[in-house]
mmCIF file with all atom_site columns, C-alpha atoms in Angstrom:
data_model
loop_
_atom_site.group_PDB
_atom_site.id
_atom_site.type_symbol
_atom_site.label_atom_id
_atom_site.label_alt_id
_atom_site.label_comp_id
_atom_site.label_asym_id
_atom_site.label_entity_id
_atom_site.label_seq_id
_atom_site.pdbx_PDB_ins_code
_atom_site.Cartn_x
_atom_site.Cartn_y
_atom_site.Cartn_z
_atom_site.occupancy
_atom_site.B_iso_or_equiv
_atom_site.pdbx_formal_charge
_atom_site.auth_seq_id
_atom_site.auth_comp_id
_atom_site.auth_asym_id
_atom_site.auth_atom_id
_atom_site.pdbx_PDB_model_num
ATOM 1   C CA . UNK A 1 1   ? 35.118 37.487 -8.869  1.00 42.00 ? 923  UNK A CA 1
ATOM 2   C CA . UNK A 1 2   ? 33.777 39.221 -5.617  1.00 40.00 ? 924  UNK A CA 1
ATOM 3   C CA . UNK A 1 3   ? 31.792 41.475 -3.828  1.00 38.00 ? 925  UNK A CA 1
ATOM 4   C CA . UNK A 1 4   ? 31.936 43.403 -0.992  1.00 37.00 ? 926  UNK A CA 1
ATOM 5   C CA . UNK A 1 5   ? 30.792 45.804 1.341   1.00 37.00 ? 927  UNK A CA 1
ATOM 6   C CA . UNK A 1 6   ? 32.323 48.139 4.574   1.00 36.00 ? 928  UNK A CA 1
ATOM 7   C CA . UNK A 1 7   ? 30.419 50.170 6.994   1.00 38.00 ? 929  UNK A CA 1
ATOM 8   C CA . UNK A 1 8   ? 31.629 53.327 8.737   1.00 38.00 ? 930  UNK A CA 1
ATOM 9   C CA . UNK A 1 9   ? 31.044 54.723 12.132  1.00 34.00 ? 931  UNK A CA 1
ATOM 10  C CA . UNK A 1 10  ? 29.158 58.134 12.015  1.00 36.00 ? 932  UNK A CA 1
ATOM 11  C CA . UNK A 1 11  ? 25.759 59.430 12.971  1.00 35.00 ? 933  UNK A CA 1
ATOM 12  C CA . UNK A 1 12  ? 23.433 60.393 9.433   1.00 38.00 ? 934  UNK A CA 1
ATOM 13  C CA . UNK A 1 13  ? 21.539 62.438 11.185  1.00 40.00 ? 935  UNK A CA 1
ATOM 14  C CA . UNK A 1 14  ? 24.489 65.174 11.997  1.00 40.00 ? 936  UNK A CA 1
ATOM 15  C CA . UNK A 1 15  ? 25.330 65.285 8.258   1.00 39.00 ? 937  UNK A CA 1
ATOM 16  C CA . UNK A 1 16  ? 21.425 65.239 6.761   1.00 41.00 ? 938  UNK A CA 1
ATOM 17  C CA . UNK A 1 17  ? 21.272 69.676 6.299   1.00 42.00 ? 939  UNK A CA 1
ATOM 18  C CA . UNK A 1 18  ? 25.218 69.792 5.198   1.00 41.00 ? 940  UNK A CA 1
ATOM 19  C CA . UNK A 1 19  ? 24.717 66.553 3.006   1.00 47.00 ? 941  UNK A CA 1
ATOM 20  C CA . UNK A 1 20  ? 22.051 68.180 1.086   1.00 49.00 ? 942  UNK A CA 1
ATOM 21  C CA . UNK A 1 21  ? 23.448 71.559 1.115   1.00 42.00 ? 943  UNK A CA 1
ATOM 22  C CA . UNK A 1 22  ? 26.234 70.738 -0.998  1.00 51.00 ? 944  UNK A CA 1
ATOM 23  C CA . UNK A 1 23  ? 25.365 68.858 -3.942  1.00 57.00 ? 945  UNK A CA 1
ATOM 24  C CA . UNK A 1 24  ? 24.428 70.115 -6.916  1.00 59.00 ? 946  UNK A CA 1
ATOM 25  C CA . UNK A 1 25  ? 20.833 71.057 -7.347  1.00 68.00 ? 947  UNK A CA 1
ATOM 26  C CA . UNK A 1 26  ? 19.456 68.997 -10.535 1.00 76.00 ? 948  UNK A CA 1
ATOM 27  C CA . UNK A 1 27  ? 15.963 69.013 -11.557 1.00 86.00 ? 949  UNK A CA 1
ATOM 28  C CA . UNK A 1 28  ? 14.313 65.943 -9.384  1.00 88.00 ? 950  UNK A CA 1
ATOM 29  C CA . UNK A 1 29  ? 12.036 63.568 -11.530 1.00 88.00 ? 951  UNK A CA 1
ATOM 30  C CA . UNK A 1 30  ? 8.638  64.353 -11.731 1.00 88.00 ? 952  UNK A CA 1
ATOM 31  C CA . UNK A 1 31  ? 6.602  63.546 -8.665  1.00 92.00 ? 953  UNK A CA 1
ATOM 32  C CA . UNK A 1 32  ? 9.465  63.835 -6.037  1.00 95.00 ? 954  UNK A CA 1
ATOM 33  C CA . UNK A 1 33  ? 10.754 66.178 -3.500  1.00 95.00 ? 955  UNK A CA 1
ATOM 34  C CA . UNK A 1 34  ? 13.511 67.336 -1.632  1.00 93.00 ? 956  UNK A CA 1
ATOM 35  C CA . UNK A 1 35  ? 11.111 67.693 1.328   1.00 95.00 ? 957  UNK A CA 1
ATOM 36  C CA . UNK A 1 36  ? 11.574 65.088 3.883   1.00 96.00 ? 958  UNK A CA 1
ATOM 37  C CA . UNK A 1 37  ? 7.974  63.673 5.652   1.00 96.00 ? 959  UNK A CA 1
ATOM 38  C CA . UNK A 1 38  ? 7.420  65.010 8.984   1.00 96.00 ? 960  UNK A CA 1
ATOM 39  C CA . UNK A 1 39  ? 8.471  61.562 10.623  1.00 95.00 ? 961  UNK A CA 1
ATOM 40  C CA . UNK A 1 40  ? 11.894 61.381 8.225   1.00 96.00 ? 962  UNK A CA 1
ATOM 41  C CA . UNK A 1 41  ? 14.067 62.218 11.118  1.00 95.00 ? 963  UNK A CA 1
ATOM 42  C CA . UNK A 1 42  ? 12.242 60.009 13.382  1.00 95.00 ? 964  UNK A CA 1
ATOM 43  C CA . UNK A 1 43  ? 12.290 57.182 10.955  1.00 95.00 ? 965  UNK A CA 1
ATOM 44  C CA . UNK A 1 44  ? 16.290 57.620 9.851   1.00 95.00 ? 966  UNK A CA 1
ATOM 45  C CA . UNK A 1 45  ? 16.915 57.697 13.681  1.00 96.00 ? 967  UNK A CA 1
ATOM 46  C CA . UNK A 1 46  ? 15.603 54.368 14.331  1.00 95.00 ? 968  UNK A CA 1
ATOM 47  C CA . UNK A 1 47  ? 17.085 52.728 10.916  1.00 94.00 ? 969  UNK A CA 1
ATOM 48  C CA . UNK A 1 48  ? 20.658 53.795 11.998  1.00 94.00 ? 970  UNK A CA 1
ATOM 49  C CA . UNK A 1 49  ? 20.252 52.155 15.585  1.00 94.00 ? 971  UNK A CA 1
ATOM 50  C CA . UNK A 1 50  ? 19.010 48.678 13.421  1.00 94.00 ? 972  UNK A CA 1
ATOM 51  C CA . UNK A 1 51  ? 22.571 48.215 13.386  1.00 93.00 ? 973  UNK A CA 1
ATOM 52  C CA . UNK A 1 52  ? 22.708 44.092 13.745  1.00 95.00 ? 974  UNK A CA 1
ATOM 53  C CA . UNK A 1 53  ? 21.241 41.986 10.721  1.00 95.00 ? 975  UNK A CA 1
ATOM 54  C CA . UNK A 1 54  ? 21.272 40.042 8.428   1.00 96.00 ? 976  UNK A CA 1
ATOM 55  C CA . UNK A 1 55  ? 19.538 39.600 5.219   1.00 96.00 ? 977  UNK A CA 1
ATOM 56  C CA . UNK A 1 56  ? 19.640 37.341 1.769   1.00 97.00 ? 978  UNK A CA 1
ATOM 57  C CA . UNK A 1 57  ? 19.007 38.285 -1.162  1.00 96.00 ? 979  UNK A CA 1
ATOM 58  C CA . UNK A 1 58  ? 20.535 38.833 -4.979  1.00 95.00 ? 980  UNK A CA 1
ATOM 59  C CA . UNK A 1 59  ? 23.215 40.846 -6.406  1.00 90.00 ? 981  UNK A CA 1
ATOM 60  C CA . UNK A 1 60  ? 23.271 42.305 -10.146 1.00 89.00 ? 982  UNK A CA 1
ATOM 61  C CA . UNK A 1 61  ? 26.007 43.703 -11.759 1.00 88.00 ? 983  UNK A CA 1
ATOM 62  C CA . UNK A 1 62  ? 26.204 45.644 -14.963 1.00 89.00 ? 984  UNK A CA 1
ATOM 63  C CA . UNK A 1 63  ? 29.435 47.229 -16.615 1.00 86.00 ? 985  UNK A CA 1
ATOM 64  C CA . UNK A 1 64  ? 30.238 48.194 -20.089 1.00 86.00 ? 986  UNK A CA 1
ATOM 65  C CA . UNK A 1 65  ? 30.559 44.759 -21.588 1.00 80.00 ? 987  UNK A CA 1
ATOM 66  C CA . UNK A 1 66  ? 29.824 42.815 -19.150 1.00 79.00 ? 988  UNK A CA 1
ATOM 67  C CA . UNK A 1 67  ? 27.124 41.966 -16.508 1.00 82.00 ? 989  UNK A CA 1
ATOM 68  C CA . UNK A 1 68  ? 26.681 39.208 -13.376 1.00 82.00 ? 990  UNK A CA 1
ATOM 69  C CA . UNK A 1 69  ? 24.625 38.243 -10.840 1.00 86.00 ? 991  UNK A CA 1
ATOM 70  C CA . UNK A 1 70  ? 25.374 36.343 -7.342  1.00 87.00 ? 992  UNK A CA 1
ATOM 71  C CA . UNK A 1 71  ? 23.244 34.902 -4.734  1.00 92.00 ? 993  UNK A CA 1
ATOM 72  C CA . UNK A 1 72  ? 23.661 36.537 -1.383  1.00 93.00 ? 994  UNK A CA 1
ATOM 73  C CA . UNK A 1 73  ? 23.447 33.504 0.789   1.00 94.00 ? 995  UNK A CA 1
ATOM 74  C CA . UNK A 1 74  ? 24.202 35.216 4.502   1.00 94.00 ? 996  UNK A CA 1
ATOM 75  C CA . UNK A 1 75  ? 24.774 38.967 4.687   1.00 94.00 ? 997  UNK A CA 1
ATOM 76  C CA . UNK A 1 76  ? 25.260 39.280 8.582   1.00 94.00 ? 998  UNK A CA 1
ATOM 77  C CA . UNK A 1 77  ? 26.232 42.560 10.042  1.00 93.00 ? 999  UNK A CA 1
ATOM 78  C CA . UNK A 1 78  ? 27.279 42.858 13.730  1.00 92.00 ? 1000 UNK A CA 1
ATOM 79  C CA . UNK A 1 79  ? 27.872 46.687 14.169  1.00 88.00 ? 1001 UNK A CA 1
ATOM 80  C CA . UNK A 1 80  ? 30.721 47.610 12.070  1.00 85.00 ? 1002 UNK A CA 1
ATOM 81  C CA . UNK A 1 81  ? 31.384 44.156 11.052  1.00 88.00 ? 1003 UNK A CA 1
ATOM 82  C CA . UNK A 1 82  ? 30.449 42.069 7.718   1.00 87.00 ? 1004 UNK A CA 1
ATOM 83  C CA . UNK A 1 83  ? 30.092 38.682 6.584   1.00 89.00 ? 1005 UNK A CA 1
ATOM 84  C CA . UNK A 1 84  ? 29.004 37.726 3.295   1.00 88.00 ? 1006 UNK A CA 1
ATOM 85  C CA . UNK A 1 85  ? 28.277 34.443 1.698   1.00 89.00 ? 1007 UNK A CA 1
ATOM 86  C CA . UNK A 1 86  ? 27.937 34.563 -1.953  1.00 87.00 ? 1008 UNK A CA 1
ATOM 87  C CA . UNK A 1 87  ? 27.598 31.864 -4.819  1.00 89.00 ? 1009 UNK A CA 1
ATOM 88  C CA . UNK A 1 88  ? 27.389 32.824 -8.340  1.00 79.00 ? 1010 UNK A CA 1
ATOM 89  C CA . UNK A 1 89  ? 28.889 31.364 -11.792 1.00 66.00 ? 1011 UNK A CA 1
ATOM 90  C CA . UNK A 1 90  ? 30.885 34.572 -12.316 1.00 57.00 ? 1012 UNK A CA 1
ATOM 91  C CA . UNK A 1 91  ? 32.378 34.015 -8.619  1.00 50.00 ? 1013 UNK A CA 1
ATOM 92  C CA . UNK A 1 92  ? 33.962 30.692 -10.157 1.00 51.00 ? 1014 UNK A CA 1
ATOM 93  C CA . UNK A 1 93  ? 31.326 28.402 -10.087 1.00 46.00 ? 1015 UNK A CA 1
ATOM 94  C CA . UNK A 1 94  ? 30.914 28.361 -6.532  1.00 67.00 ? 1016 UNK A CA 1
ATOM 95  C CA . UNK A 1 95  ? 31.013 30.489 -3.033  1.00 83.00 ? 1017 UNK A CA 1
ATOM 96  C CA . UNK A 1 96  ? 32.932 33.062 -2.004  1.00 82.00 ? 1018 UNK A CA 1
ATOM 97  C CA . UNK A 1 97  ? 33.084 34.381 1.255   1.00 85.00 ? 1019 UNK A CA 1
ATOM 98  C CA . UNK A 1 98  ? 33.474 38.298 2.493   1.00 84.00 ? 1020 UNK A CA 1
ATOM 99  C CA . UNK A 1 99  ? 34.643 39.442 5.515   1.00 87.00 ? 1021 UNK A CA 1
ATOM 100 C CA . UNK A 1 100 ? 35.646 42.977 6.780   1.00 85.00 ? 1022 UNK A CA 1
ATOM 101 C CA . UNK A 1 101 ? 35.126 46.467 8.949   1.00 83.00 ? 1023 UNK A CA 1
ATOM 102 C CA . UNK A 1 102 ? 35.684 49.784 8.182   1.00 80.00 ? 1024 UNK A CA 1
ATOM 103 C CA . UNK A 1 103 ? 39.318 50.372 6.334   1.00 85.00 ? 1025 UNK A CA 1
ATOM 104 C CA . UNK A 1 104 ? 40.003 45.898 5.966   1.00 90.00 ? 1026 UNK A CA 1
ATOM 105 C CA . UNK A 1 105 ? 38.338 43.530 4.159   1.00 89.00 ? 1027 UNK A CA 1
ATOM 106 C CA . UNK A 1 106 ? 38.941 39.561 3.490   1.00 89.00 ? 1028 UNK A CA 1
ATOM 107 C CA . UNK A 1 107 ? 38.276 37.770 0.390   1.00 84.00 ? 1029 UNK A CA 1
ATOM 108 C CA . UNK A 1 108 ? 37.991 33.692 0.040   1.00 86.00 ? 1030 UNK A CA 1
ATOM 109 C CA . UNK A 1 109 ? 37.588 32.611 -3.032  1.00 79.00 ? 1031 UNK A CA 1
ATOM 110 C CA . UNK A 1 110 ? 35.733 29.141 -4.322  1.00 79.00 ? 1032 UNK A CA 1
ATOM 111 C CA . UNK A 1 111 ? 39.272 27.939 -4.316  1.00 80.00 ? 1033 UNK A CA 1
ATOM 112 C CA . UNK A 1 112 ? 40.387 28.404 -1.444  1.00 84.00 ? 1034 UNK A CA 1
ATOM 113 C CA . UNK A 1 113 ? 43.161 31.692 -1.923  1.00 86.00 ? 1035 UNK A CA 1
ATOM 114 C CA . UNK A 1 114 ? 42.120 34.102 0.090   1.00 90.00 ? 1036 UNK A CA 1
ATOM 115 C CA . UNK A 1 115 ? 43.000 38.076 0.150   1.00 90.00 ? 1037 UNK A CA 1
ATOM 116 C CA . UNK A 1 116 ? 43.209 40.774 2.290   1.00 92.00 ? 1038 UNK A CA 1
ATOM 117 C CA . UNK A 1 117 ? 43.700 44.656 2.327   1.00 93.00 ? 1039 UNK A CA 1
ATOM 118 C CA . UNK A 1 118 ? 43.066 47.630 3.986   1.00 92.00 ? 1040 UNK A CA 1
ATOM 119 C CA . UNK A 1 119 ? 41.684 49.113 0.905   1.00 89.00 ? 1041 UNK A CA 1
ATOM 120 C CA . UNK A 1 120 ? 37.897 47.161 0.168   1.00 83.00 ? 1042 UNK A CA 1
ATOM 121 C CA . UNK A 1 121 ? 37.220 49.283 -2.961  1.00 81.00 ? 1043 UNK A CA 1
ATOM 122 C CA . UNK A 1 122 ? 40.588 48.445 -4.360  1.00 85.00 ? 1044 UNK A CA 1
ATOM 123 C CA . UNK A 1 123 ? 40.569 44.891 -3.828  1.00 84.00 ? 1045 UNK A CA 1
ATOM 124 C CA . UNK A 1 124 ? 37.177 44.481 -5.633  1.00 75.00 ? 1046 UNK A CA 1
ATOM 125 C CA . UNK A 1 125 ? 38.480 46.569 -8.490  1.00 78.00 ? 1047 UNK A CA 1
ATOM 126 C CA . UNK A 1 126 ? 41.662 44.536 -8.588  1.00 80.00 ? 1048 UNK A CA 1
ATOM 127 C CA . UNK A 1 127 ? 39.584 40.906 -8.811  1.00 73.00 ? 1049 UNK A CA 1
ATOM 128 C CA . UNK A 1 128 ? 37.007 42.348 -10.885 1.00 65.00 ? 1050 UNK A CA 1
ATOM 129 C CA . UNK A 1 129 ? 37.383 45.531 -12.573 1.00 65.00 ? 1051 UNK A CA 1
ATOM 130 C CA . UNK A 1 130 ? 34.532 46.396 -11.335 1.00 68.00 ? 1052 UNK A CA 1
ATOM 131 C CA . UNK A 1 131 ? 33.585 50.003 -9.380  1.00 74.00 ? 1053 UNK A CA 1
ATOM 132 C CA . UNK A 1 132 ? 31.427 49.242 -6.743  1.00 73.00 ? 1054 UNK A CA 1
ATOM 133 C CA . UNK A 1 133 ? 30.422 51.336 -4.095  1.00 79.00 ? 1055 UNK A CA 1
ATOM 134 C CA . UNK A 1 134 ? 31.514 48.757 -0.960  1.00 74.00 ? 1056 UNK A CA 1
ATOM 135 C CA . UNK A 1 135 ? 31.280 51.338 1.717   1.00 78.00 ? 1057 UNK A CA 1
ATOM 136 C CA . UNK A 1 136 ? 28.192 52.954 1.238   1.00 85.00 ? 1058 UNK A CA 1
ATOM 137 C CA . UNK A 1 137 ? 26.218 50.025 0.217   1.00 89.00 ? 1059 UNK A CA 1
ATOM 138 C CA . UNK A 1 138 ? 25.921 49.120 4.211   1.00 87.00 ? 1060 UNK A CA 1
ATOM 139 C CA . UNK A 1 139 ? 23.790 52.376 4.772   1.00 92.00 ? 1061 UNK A CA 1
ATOM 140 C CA . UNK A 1 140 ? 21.693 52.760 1.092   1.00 95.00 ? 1062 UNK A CA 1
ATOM 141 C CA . UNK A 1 141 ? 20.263 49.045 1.738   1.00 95.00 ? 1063 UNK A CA 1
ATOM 142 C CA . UNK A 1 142 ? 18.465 50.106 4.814   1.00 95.00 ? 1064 UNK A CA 1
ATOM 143 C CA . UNK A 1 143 ? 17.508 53.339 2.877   1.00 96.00 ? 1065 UNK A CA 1
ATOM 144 C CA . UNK A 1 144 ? 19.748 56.016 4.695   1.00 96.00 ? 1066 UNK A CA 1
ATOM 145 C CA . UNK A 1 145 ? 22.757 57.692 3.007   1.00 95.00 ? 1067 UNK A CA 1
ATOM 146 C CA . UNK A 1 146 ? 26.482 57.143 3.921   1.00 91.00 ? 1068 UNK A CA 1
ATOM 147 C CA . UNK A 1 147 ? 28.416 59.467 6.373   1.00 88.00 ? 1069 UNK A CA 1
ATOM 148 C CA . UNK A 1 148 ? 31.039 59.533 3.676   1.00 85.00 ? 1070 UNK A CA 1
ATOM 149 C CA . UNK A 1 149 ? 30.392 62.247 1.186   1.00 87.00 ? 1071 UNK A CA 1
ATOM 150 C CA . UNK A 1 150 ? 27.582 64.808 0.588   1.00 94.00 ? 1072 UNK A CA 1
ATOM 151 C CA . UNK A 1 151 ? 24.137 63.341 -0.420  1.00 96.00 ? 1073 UNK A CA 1
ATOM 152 C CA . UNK A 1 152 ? 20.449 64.456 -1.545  1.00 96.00 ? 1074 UNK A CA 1
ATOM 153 C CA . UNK A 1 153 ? 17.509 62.806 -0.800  1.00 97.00 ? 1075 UNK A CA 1
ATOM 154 C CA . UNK A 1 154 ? 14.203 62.701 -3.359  1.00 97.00 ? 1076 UNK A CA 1
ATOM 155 C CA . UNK A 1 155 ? 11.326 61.297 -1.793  1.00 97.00 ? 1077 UNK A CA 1
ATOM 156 C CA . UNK A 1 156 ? 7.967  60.174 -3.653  1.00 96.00 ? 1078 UNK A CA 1
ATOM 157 C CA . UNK A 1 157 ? 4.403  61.383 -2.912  1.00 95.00 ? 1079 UNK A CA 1
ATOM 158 C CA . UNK A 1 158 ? 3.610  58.841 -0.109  1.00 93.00 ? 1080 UNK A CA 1
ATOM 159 C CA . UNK A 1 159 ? 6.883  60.108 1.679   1.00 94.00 ? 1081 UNK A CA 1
ATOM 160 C CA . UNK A 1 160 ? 8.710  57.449 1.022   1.00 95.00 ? 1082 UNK A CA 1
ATOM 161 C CA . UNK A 1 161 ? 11.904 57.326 0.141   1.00 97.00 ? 1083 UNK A CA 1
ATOM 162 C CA . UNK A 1 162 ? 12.792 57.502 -3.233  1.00 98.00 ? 1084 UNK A CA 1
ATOM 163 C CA . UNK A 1 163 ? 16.054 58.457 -4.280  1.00 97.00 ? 1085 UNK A CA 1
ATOM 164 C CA . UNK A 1 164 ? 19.646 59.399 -2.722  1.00 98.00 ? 1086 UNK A CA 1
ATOM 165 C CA . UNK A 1 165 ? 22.392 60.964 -5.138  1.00 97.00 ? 1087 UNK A CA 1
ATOM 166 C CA . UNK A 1 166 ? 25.986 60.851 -3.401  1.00 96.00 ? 1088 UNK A CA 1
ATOM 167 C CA . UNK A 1 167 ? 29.460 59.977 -4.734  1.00 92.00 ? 1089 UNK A CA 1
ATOM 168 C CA . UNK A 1 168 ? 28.611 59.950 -8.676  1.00 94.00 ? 1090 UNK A CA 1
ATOM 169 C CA . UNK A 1 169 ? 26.300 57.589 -7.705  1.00 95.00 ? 1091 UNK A CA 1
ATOM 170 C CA . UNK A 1 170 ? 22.156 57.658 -8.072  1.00 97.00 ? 1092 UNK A CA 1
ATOM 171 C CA . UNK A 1 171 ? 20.394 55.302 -5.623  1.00 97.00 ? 1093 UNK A CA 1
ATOM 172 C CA . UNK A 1 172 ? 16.630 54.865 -6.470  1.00 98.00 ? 1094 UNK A CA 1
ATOM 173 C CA . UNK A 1 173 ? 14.493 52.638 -4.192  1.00 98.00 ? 1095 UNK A CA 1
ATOM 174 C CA . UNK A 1 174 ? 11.999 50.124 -6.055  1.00 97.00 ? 1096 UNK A CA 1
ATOM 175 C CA . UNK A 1 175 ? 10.307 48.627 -3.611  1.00 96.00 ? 1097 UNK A CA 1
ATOM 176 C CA . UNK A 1 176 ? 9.977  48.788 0.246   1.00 97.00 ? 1098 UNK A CA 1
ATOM 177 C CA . UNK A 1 177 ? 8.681  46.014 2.859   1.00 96.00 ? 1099 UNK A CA 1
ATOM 178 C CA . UNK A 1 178 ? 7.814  45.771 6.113   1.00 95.00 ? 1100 UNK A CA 1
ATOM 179 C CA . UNK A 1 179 ? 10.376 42.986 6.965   1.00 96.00 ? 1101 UNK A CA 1
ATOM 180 C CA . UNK A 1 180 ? 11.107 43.578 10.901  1.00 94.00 ? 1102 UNK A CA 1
ATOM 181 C CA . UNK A 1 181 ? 8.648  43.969 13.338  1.00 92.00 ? 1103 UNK A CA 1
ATOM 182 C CA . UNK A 1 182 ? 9.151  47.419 15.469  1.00 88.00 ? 1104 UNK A CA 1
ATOM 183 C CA . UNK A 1 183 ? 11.063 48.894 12.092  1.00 90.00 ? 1105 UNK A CA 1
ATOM 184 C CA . UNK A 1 184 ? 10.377 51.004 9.307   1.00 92.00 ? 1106 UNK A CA 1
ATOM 185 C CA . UNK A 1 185 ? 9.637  49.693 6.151   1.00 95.00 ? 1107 UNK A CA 1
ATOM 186 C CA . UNK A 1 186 ? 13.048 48.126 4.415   1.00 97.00 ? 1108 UNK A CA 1
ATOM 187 C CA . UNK A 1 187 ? 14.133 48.326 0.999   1.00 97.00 ? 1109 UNK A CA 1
ATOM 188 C CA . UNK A 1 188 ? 13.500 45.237 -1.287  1.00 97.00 ? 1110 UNK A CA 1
ATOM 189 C CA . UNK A 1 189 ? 14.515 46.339 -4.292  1.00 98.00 ? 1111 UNK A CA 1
ATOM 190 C CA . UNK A 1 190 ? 16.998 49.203 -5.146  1.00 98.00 ? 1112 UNK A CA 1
ATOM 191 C CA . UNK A 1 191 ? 19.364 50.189 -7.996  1.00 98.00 ? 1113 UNK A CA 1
ATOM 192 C CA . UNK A 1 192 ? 22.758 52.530 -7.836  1.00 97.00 ? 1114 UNK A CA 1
ATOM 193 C CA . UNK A 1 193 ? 24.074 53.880 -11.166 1.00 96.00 ? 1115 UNK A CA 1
ATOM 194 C CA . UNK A 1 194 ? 26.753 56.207 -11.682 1.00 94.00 ? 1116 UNK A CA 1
ATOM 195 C CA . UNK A 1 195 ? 26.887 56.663 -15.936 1.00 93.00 ? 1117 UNK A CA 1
ATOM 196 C CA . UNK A 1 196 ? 27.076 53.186 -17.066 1.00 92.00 ? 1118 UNK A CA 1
ATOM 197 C CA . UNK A 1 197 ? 27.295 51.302 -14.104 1.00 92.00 ? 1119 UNK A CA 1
ATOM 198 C CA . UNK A 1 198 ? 24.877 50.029 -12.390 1.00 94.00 ? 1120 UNK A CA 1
ATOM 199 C CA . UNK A 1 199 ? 24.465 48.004 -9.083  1.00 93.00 ? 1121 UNK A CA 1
ATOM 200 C CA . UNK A 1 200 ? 21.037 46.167 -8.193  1.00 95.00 ? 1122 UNK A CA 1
ATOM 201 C CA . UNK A 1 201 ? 20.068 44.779 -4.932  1.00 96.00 ? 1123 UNK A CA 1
ATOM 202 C CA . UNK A 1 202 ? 16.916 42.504 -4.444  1.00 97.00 ? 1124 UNK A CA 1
ATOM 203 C CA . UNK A 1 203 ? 16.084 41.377 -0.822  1.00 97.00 ? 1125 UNK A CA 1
ATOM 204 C CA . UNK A 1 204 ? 13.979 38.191 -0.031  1.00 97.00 ? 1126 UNK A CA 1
ATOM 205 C CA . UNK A 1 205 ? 14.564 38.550 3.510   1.00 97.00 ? 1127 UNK A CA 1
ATOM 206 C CA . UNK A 1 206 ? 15.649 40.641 6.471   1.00 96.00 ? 1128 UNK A CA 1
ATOM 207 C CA . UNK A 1 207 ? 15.732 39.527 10.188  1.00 94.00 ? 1129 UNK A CA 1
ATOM 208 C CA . UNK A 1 208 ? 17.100 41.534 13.465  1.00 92.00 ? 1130 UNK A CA 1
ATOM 209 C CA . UNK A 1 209 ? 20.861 39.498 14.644  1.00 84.00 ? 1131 UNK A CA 1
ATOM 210 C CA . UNK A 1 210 ? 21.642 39.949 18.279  1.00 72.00 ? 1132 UNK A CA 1
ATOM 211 C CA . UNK A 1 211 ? 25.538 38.664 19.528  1.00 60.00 ? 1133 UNK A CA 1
ATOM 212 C CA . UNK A 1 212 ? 25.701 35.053 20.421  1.00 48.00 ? 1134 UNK A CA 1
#
């Protein structure tokens, strides 16, 4: 019944040596590296600064025994803050609506109850029983890896990004675009797994938000 999302306040670029460092070193696929591209830093720089946006898009989910999939009508991000618009059959047949910042997140559901709780992850796991990573998901859709918890990047021949492994979790990036004028290339596609799980974003459309 939900879904989610939290940014946090940090700089990636601080963390990107002692991220790597520290988790364990498992054969890559074949065909990618651990070496970033010469413009990586440049490139993760300006993605962290593109800060205010908002996209739409789709939402799978996929749990032992189940699976779902929701319609992101409106993910706007201003900063450190989040609003979602959703509308799926598995949300109750209509739209639910997400709103939050780092350590509080509100819930409205399609009829009308609406929750709230300083913990995001446990909220979603209380409506759904689902494990979703909420807080990290702000940074792996714009391809960088969360402040939160050590990380290792893969990236593919062309030096594109390929792959992130933090938290349990395995982030591999499908497809990129060039959405935004002045911007790197943005994920369009992109899947998380962690064993059985899995989480899979598809974006239709990204555009800059400034504050009205």
């Amino acid at each position: 019944m939900t879904t989610f999302w939290k940014p946090c306040a940090a700089i990636v670029l601080a963390l990107f040596m002692a991220g790597c460092a520290t988790v364990r070193q498992e054969p890559l696929p074949d065909g990618l590296t651990d070496q970033p591209p010469a413009d990586w830093a440049e490139r993760q720089a300006s993605l962290q600064r593109f800060n205010q946006w908002q996209l739409t898009g789709k939402l799978a989910v996929r749990q032992p025994g189940e699976s779902a999939s929701a319609m992101i009508n409106q993910w706007l991000q201003d900063n450190e803050h989040y609003q979602l618009a959703l509308s799926s059959s598995f949300l109750g047949m209509g739209r639910t609506r997400l709103e939050g910042s780092p350590g509080f997140i509100e819930l409205e559901l399609p009829d009308g109850e609406t929750y709230s709780s300083s913990d995001p992850q446990g909220l979603i796991y209380a409506a759904t029983g689902w494990e979703l990573p909420i807080e990290a998901l702000v940074w792996w859709v714009r391809g960088l890896p969360s402040p939160e918890g050590d990380f290792r990047l893969a990236f593919d021949p062309q030096g594109d990004l390929a792959q992130i492994e933090q938290s349990g979790w395995t982030i591999r990036y499908e497809r990129w675009r060039d959405f935004v004028d002045g911007q790197p290339s943005l994920p369009a596609r992109l899947t998380a797994r962690k064993g059985e799980k899995l989480v899979r974003l598809v974006v239709s459309s990204w555009q800059p938000h400034s504050d009205s």
